Short mmCIF file of C-alpha atoms in Angstrom, two decimals:
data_model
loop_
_atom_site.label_atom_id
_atom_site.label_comp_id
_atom_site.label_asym_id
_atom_site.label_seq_id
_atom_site.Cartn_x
_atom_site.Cartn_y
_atom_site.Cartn_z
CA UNK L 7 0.00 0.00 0.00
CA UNK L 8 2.78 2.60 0.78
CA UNK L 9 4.53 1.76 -2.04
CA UNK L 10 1.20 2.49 -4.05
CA UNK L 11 1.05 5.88 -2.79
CA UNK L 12 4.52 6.47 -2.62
CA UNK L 13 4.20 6.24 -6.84
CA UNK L 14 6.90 3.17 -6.39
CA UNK L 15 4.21 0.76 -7.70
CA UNK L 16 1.50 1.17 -9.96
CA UNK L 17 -1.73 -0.38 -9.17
CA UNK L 18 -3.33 -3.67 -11.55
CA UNK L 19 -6.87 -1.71 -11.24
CA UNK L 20 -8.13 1.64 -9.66
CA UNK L 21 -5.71 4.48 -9.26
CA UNK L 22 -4.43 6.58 -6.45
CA UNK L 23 -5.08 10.16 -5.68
CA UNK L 24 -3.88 12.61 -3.59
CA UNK L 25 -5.87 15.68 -2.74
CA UNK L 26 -7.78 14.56 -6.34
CA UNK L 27 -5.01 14.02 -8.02
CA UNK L 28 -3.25 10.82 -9.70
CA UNK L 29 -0.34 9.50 -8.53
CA UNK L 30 1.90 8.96 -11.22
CA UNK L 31 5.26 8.17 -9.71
CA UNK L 32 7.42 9.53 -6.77
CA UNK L 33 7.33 13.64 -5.94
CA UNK L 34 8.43 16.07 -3.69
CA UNK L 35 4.87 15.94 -1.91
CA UNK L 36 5.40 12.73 -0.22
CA UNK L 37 8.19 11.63 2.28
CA UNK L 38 8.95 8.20 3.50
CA UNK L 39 10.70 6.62 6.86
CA UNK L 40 11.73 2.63 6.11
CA UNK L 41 12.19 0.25 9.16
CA UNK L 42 15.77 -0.40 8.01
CA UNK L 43 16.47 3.33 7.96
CA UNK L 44 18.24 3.60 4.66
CA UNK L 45 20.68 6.23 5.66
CA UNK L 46 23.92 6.81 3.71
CA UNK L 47 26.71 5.18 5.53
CA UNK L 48 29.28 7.27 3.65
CA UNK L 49 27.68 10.51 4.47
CA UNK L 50 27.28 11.84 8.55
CA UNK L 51 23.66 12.60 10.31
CA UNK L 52 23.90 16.32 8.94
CA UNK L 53 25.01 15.11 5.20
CA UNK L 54 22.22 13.03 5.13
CA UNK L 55 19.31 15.30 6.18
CA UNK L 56 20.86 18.41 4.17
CA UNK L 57 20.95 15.96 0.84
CA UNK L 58 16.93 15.51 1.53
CA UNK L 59 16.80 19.63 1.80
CA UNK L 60 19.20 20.05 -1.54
CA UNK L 61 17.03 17.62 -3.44
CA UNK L 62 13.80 19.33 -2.83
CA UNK L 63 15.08 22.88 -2.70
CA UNK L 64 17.55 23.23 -5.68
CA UNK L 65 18.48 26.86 -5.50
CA UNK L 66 18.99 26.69 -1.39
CA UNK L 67 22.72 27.40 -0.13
CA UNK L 68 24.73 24.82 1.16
CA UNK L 69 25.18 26.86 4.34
CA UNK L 70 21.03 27.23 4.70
CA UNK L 71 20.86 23.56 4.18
CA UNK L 72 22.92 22.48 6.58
CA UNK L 73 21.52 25.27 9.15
CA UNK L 74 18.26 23.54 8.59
CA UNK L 75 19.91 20.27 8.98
CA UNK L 76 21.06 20.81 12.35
CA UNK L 77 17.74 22.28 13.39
CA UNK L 78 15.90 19.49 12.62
CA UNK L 79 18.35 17.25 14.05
CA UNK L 80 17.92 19.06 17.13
CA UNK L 81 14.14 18.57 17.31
CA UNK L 82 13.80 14.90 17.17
CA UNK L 83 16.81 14.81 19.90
CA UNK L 84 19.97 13.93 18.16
CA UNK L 85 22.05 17.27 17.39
CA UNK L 86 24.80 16.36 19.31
CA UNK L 87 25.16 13.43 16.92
CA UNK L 88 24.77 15.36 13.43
CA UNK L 89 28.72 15.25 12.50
CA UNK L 90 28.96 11.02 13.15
CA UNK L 91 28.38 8.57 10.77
CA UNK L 92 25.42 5.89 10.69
CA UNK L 93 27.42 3.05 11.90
CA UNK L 94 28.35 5.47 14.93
CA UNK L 95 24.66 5.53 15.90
CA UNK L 96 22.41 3.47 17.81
CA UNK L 97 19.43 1.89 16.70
CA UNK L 98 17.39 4.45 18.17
CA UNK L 99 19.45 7.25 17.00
CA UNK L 100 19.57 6.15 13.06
CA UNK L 101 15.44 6.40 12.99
CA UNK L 102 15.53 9.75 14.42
CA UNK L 103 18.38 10.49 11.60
CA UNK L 104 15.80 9.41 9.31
CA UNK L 105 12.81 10.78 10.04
CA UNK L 106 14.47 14.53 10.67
CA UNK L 107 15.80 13.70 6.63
CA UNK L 108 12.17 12.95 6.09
CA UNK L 109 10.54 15.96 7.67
CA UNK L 110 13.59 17.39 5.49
CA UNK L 111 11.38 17.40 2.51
CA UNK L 112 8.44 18.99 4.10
CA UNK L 113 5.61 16.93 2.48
CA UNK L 114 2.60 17.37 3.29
CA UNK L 115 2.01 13.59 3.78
CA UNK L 116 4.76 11.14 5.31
CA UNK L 117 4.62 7.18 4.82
CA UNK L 118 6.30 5.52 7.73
CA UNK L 119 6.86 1.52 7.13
CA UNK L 120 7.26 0.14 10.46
CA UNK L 121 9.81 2.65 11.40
CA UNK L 122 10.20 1.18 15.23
CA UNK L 123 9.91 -2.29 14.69
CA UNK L 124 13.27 -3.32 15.12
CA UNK L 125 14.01 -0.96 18.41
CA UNK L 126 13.45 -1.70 22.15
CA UNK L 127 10.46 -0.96 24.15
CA UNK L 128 11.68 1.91 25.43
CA UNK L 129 13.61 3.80 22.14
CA UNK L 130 10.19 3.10 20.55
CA UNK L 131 7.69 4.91 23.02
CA UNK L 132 10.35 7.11 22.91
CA UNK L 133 10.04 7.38 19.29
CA UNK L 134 6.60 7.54 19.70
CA UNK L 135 6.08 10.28 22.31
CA UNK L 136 8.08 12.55 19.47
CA UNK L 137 5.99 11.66 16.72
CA UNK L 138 3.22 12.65 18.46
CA UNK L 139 4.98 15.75 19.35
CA UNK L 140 6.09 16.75 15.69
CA UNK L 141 2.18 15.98 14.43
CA UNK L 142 1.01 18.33 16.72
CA UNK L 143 3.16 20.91 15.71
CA UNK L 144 1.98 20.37 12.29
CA UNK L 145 4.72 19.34 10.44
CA UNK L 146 2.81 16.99 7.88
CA UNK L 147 -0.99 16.74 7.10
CA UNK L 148 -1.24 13.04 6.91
CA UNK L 149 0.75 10.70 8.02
CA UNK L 150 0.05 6.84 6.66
CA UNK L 151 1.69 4.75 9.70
CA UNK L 152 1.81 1.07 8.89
CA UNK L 153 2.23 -1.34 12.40
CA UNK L 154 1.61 -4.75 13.41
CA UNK L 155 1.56 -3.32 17.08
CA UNK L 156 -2.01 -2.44 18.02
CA UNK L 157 -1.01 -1.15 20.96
CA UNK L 158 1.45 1.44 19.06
CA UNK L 159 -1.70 2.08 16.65
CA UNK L 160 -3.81 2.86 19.24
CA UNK L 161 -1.28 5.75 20.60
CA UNK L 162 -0.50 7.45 17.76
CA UNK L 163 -3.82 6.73 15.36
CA UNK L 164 -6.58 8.99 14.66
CA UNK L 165 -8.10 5.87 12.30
CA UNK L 166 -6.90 2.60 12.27
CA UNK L 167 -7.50 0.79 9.03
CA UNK L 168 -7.55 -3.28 9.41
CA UNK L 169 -6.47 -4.81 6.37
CA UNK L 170 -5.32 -8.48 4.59
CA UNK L 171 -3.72 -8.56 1.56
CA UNK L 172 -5.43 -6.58 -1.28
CA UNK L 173 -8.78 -5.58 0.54
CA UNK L 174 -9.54 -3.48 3.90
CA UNK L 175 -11.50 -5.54 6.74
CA UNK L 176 -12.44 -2.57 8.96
CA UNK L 177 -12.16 1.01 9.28
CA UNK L 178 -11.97 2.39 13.19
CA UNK L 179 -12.08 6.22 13.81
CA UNK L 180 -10.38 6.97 17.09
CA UNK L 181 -11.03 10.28 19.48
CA UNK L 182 -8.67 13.01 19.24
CA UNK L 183 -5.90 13.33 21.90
CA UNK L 184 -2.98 10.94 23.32
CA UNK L 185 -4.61 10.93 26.56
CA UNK L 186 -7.27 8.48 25.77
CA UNK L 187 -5.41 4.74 27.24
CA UNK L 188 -7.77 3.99 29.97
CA UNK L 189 -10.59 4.75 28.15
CA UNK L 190 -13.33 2.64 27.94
CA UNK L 191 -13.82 3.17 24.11
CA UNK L 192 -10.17 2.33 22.97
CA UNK L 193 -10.23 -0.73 25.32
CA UNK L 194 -13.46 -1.99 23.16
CA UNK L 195 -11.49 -0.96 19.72
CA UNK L 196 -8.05 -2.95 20.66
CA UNK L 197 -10.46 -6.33 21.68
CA UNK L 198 -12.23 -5.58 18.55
CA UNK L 199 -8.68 -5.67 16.53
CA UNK L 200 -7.69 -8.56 19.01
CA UNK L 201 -10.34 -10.35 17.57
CA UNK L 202 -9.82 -9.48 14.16
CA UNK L 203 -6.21 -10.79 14.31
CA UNK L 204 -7.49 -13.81 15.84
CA UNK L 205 -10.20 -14.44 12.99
CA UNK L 206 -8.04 -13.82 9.75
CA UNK L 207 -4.65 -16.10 11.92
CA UNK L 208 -7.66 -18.88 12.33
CA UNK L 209 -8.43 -17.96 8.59
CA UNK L 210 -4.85 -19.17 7.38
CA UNK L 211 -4.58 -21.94 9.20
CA UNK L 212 -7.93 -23.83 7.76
CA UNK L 213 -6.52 -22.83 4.09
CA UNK L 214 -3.17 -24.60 5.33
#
């Protein structure tokens, strides 16, 4: 699906728009975070969020770039790292890298592939807590999150959509605010999902 509206597939049927429009291929108006973080080794923290600011602002100055760089650095929490290199970096660290390089592009949507799936319990509510943070501050419009972690969809979802392979099971439309764990309607939405995950795993099996 993200690859679909990231215009890096092409659908067999239907089409995909954005704010009405077709998408024909990659552009500037969409940004994407992978789970494997696919940073530039040969290129430091800085180098590799100023590269995402050169490519969608042509005429900028290097010096502007990098200024920019370092600010956004700073506000997902790794600044003092910007001069190291990837393999210098924690887990943690790299994913923060890579989503300041793609708030870089300042796209008004952001696809995030399971961007904490391979971090500790702790990096990744840490992770999470500064999503939440940067959303609120507006720095995207949408944000397509995909997650096998209902909890983690739960936190950070206005809508969770439930799907299997090539069709959507159910669409759930969450209340506004992070606040909302202990309420009694998001405990009735994650056994709903429970249950769905239970159904379609029972599903698989019979075929088997």
């Amino acid at each position: 699906m993200l690859s679909l509206i990231a215009g890096l597939a092409h659908p067999t049927s239907g089409e995909v728009l954005i704010d009405g429009k077709p998408v024909e291929g990659p552009g500037p108006d969409r940004s994407i975070v992978f789970q494997n973080y696919s940073l530039f080794p040969w290129q430091t923290a800085v180098k590799n969020v100023r590269f995402a600011i050169q490519q969608t602002n042509k005429g900028v100055a290097k010096a502007e770039a990098d200024a920019r760089a370092r600010e956004l650095l700073d506000s997902v929490g790794v600044g003092d790292a910007a001069d190291r290199y990837p393999f210098q970096l924690s887990g943690g660290m790299r994913q923060r890298v890579a989503i300041a390089r793609a708030l870089a592009v300042d796209a008004p949507t952001m696809l995030l592939d399971e961007p904490f799936g391979a971090l500790d319990p702790m990096i990744r509510r840490r992770l999470q807590e500064m999503l939440l943070d940067l959303w609120e501050g507006s720095c995207c419009k949408t944000a397509v999150f995909v997650t096998h972690d209902i909890d983690e969809a739960l936190t950070l979802a206005d809508r969770i959509v439930f799907m299997e392979p090539k069709h959507i099971i159910k669409t759930f439309e969450l209340p506004k605010g992070r606040d909302r764990a202990g309420s009694a309607e998001i405990a009735a939405i994650k056994e709903e999902v429970l249950a769905l995950f239970e159904a379609t795993a029972t599903g698989k099996e019979d075929e088997e």
